[in-house]
């Protein structure tokens, strides 16, 4: 029986975060003149994502994506190779024009609940110790990328086997953050 592959960085098990880990560099997959992005802190809210917007390596069913404060994310080399994939999207995903890898995603809308966070793929780093994925988000969205609906029970089972609770939105903690932001914006919840 073949084990269902979710993503190469987690199929063999999830590694714990390293104590006092302070970040590292992400490198695109270009052999020459790679884009290098520094993330000068530990990441948070790392998760497997089934949406159709996130970058996935060849053959992966899910992406693995985390967040870091935007002031801790900076391009160190070959910024000229970066281009926003979809300017109309809430998350401005900056991809390398050479290899297509998404190096980071940034939210420019100051009213967005996640403004101030950048989205990064720590699998692009050789450093070990990044925060591990803790849940799976937008699981049903893999259907939109061609997965048969009949495969969903097996996918959810495999995610749980790996240690990732599957959600068809974000984790409860992130959904609470969004709802709190919206309630404060509307005045329903006092800041």
Short mmCIF file of C-alpha atoms in Angstrom, two decimals:
data_model
loop_
_atom_site.label_atom_id
_atom_site.label_comp_id
_atom_site.label_asym_id
_atom_site.label_seq_id
_atom_site.Cartn_x
_atom_site.Cartn_y
_atom_site.Cartn_z
CA UNK A 1 0.00 0.00 0.00
CA UNK A 2 1.42 3.37 -1.06
CA UNK A 3 1.33 6.20 1.47
CA UNK A 4 -0.46 9.30 0.23
CA UNK A 5 2.02 12.15 -0.30
CA UNK A 6 0.97 15.50 1.18
CA UNK A 7 4.24 17.48 0.87
CA UNK A 8 7.89 16.34 0.75
CA UNK A 9 8.87 18.35 3.84
CA UNK A 10 6.29 16.63 6.08
CA UNK A 11 5.61 13.22 4.52
CA UNK A 12 8.37 11.64 6.63
CA UNK A 13 7.22 13.32 9.85
CA UNK A 14 7.17 16.78 11.34
CA UNK A 15 10.34 18.07 12.98
CA UNK A 16 10.04 20.23 16.10
CA UNK A 17 11.16 23.84 16.24
CA UNK A 18 14.67 24.45 17.52
CA UNK A 19 14.96 26.25 20.84
CA UNK A 20 15.97 29.89 20.36
CA UNK A 21 15.81 29.60 16.55
CA UNK A 22 16.28 33.10 15.11
CA UNK A 23 15.51 32.64 11.41
CA UNK A 24 17.47 32.04 8.26
CA UNK A 25 17.46 32.48 4.50
CA UNK A 26 15.11 31.23 1.81
CA UNK A 27 16.64 30.48 -1.59
CA UNK A 28 14.73 30.03 -4.84
CA UNK A 29 15.50 27.04 -7.06
CA UNK A 30 17.48 28.85 -9.76
CA UNK A 31 20.94 27.35 -10.32
CA UNK A 32 22.36 30.79 -11.20
CA UNK A 33 21.66 34.10 -9.49
CA UNK A 34 19.04 32.78 -7.03
CA UNK A 35 16.68 35.08 -5.19
CA UNK A 36 17.61 35.08 -1.51
CA UNK A 37 15.18 36.26 1.16
CA UNK A 38 16.14 36.65 4.80
CA UNK A 39 13.62 35.89 7.54
CA UNK A 40 15.21 37.32 10.69
CA UNK A 41 12.97 35.57 13.22
CA UNK A 42 11.19 32.32 13.97
CA UNK A 43 7.97 31.82 12.01
CA UNK A 44 4.46 31.29 13.38
CA UNK A 45 1.19 29.64 12.28
CA UNK A 46 3.02 27.23 9.97
CA UNK A 47 0.53 24.98 8.19
CA UNK A 48 -0.19 22.81 5.19
CA UNK A 49 -2.40 24.76 2.77
CA UNK A 50 -4.61 23.26 0.09
CA UNK A 51 -5.58 26.53 -1.63
CA UNK A 52 -4.88 26.99 -5.32
CA UNK A 53 -2.96 30.25 -4.84
CA UNK A 54 -0.07 29.02 -2.68
CA UNK A 55 3.07 27.69 -4.39
CA UNK A 56 3.54 23.93 -4.16
CA UNK A 57 6.62 21.99 -5.22
CA UNK A 58 6.19 19.57 -8.11
CA UNK A 59 3.95 16.67 -7.10
CA UNK A 60 2.88 18.12 -3.72
CA UNK A 61 -0.80 18.08 -2.87
CA UNK A 62 -0.42 20.92 -0.33
CA UNK A 63 1.93 23.84 0.20
CA UNK A 64 3.58 24.41 3.58
CA UNK A 65 3.46 28.07 4.56
CA UNK A 66 4.20 30.09 7.70
CA UNK A 67 4.08 33.75 8.66
CA UNK A 68 6.65 36.21 9.96
CA UNK A 69 6.42 39.93 10.76
CA UNK A 70 6.94 41.85 7.52
CA UNK A 71 9.72 43.96 9.08
CA UNK A 72 11.68 40.71 9.59
CA UNK A 73 11.44 39.64 5.91
CA UNK A 74 13.82 41.21 3.39
CA UNK A 75 15.18 40.40 -0.05
CA UNK A 76 18.97 40.06 0.08
CA UNK A 77 19.81 39.04 -3.51
CA UNK A 78 18.31 39.34 -6.99
CA UNK A 79 15.17 41.29 -6.09
CA UNK A 80 14.97 42.24 -9.78
CA UNK A 81 13.85 38.66 -10.51
CA UNK A 82 10.73 38.94 -8.32
CA UNK A 83 7.27 39.64 -9.74
CA UNK A 84 3.85 39.69 -8.07
CA UNK A 85 1.86 36.67 -9.32
CA UNK A 86 -1.65 38.19 -8.98
CA UNK A 87 -1.90 41.89 -8.18
CA UNK A 88 -5.63 41.54 -7.39
CA UNK A 89 -5.09 38.93 -4.65
CA UNK A 90 -5.14 39.88 -0.96
CA UNK A 91 -1.73 38.28 -0.53
CA UNK A 92 0.78 39.71 -3.02
CA UNK A 93 2.83 36.59 -3.74
CA UNK A 94 6.31 37.53 -4.96
CA UNK A 95 7.62 34.77 -7.26
CA UNK A 96 10.96 34.30 -8.94
CA UNK A 97 10.59 34.87 -12.69
CA UNK A 98 13.31 32.28 -13.31
CA UNK A 99 12.06 29.19 -11.45
CA UNK A 100 8.53 30.23 -10.45
CA UNK A 101 9.00 29.68 -6.71
CA UNK A 102 6.98 32.00 -4.45
CA UNK A 103 9.52 33.62 -2.15
CA UNK A 104 7.14 35.55 0.10
CA UNK A 105 3.61 36.88 0.16
CA UNK A 106 2.79 40.31 1.50
CA UNK A 107 -0.52 41.97 2.39
CA UNK A 108 -0.54 45.64 1.43
CA UNK A 109 -4.10 46.42 2.61
CA UNK A 110 -3.66 48.04 6.03
CA UNK A 111 -7.24 47.08 6.95
CA UNK A 112 -6.66 43.35 6.39
CA UNK A 113 -6.59 41.26 9.62
CA UNK A 114 -3.18 39.83 8.70
CA UNK A 115 -1.58 43.11 7.63
CA UNK A 116 1.95 43.16 8.99
CA UNK A 117 2.59 39.46 8.37
CA UNK A 118 4.42 38.01 5.39
CA UNK A 119 3.82 34.44 4.23
CA UNK A 120 6.92 32.32 3.63
CA UNK A 121 7.86 28.78 2.60
CA UNK A 122 10.49 27.64 5.10
CA UNK A 123 11.19 24.52 3.00
CA UNK A 124 13.28 26.89 0.83
CA UNK A 125 15.76 27.18 3.70
CA UNK A 126 18.68 24.91 4.49
CA UNK A 127 18.48 25.93 8.17
CA UNK A 128 16.73 23.47 10.48
CA UNK A 129 14.55 24.57 13.37
CA UNK A 130 11.70 26.57 11.84
CA UNK A 131 8.30 26.32 13.52
CA UNK A 132 6.63 23.10 12.42
CA UNK A 133 3.30 22.92 10.63
CA UNK A 134 0.51 22.68 13.22
CA UNK A 135 -2.66 22.26 11.12
CA UNK A 136 -3.94 21.94 7.56
CA UNK A 137 -6.02 24.75 6.05
CA UNK A 138 -8.37 24.95 3.06
CA UNK A 139 -8.27 21.17 2.74
CA UNK A 140 -11.30 20.92 0.42
CA UNK A 141 -9.63 23.35 -1.97
CA UNK A 142 -7.42 20.55 -3.31
CA UNK A 143 -10.53 19.50 -5.24
CA UNK A 144 -10.25 22.80 -7.16
CA UNK A 145 -6.79 21.72 -8.35
CA UNK A 146 -8.00 18.38 -9.70
CA UNK A 147 -8.23 16.02 -6.72
CA UNK A 148 -11.25 13.74 -6.90
CA UNK A 149 -13.81 14.41 -4.13
CA UNK A 150 -13.79 10.67 -3.35
CA UNK A 151 -10.13 11.06 -2.24
CA UNK A 152 -10.95 13.55 0.53
CA UNK A 153 -11.52 11.04 3.37
CA UNK A 154 -8.13 9.46 2.61
CA UNK A 155 -6.46 12.90 2.50
CA UNK A 156 -7.98 13.98 5.82
CA UNK A 157 -6.94 10.66 7.36
CA UNK A 158 -3.36 11.09 6.11
CA UNK A 159 -3.20 14.66 7.46
CA UNK A 160 -4.30 13.44 10.90
CA UNK A 161 -1.78 10.58 10.68
CA UNK A 162 0.98 13.16 10.10
CA UNK A 163 -0.34 15.20 13.06
CA UNK A 164 -2.17 17.99 11.24
CA UNK A 165 -5.82 18.64 12.03
CA UNK A 166 -7.61 19.37 8.72
CA UNK A 167 -9.78 22.48 8.42
CA UNK A 168 -11.68 23.89 5.46
CA UNK A 169 -10.76 27.38 6.62
CA UNK A 170 -7.90 28.43 8.91
CA UNK A 171 -7.23 27.11 12.41
CA UNK A 172 -9.63 28.19 15.18
CA UNK A 173 -6.95 30.51 16.62
CA UNK A 174 -6.51 32.33 13.30
CA UNK A 175 -10.27 32.51 12.72
CA UNK A 176 -10.59 34.08 16.21
CA UNK A 177 -7.93 36.66 15.25
CA UNK A 178 -9.86 37.54 12.09
CA UNK A 179 -13.18 37.82 13.95
CA UNK A 180 -11.57 39.98 16.66
CA UNK A 181 -10.11 42.30 14.02
CA UNK A 182 -13.49 42.64 12.28
CA UNK A 183 -15.32 43.24 15.58
CA UNK A 184 -12.85 45.97 16.56
CA UNK A 185 -13.12 47.59 13.11
CA UNK A 186 -16.92 47.69 13.36
CA UNK A 187 -16.87 48.99 16.94
CA UNK A 188 -18.70 45.91 18.22
CA UNK A 189 -15.66 45.05 20.34
CA UNK A 190 -13.83 47.84 22.10
CA UNK A 191 -10.07 47.90 21.51
#
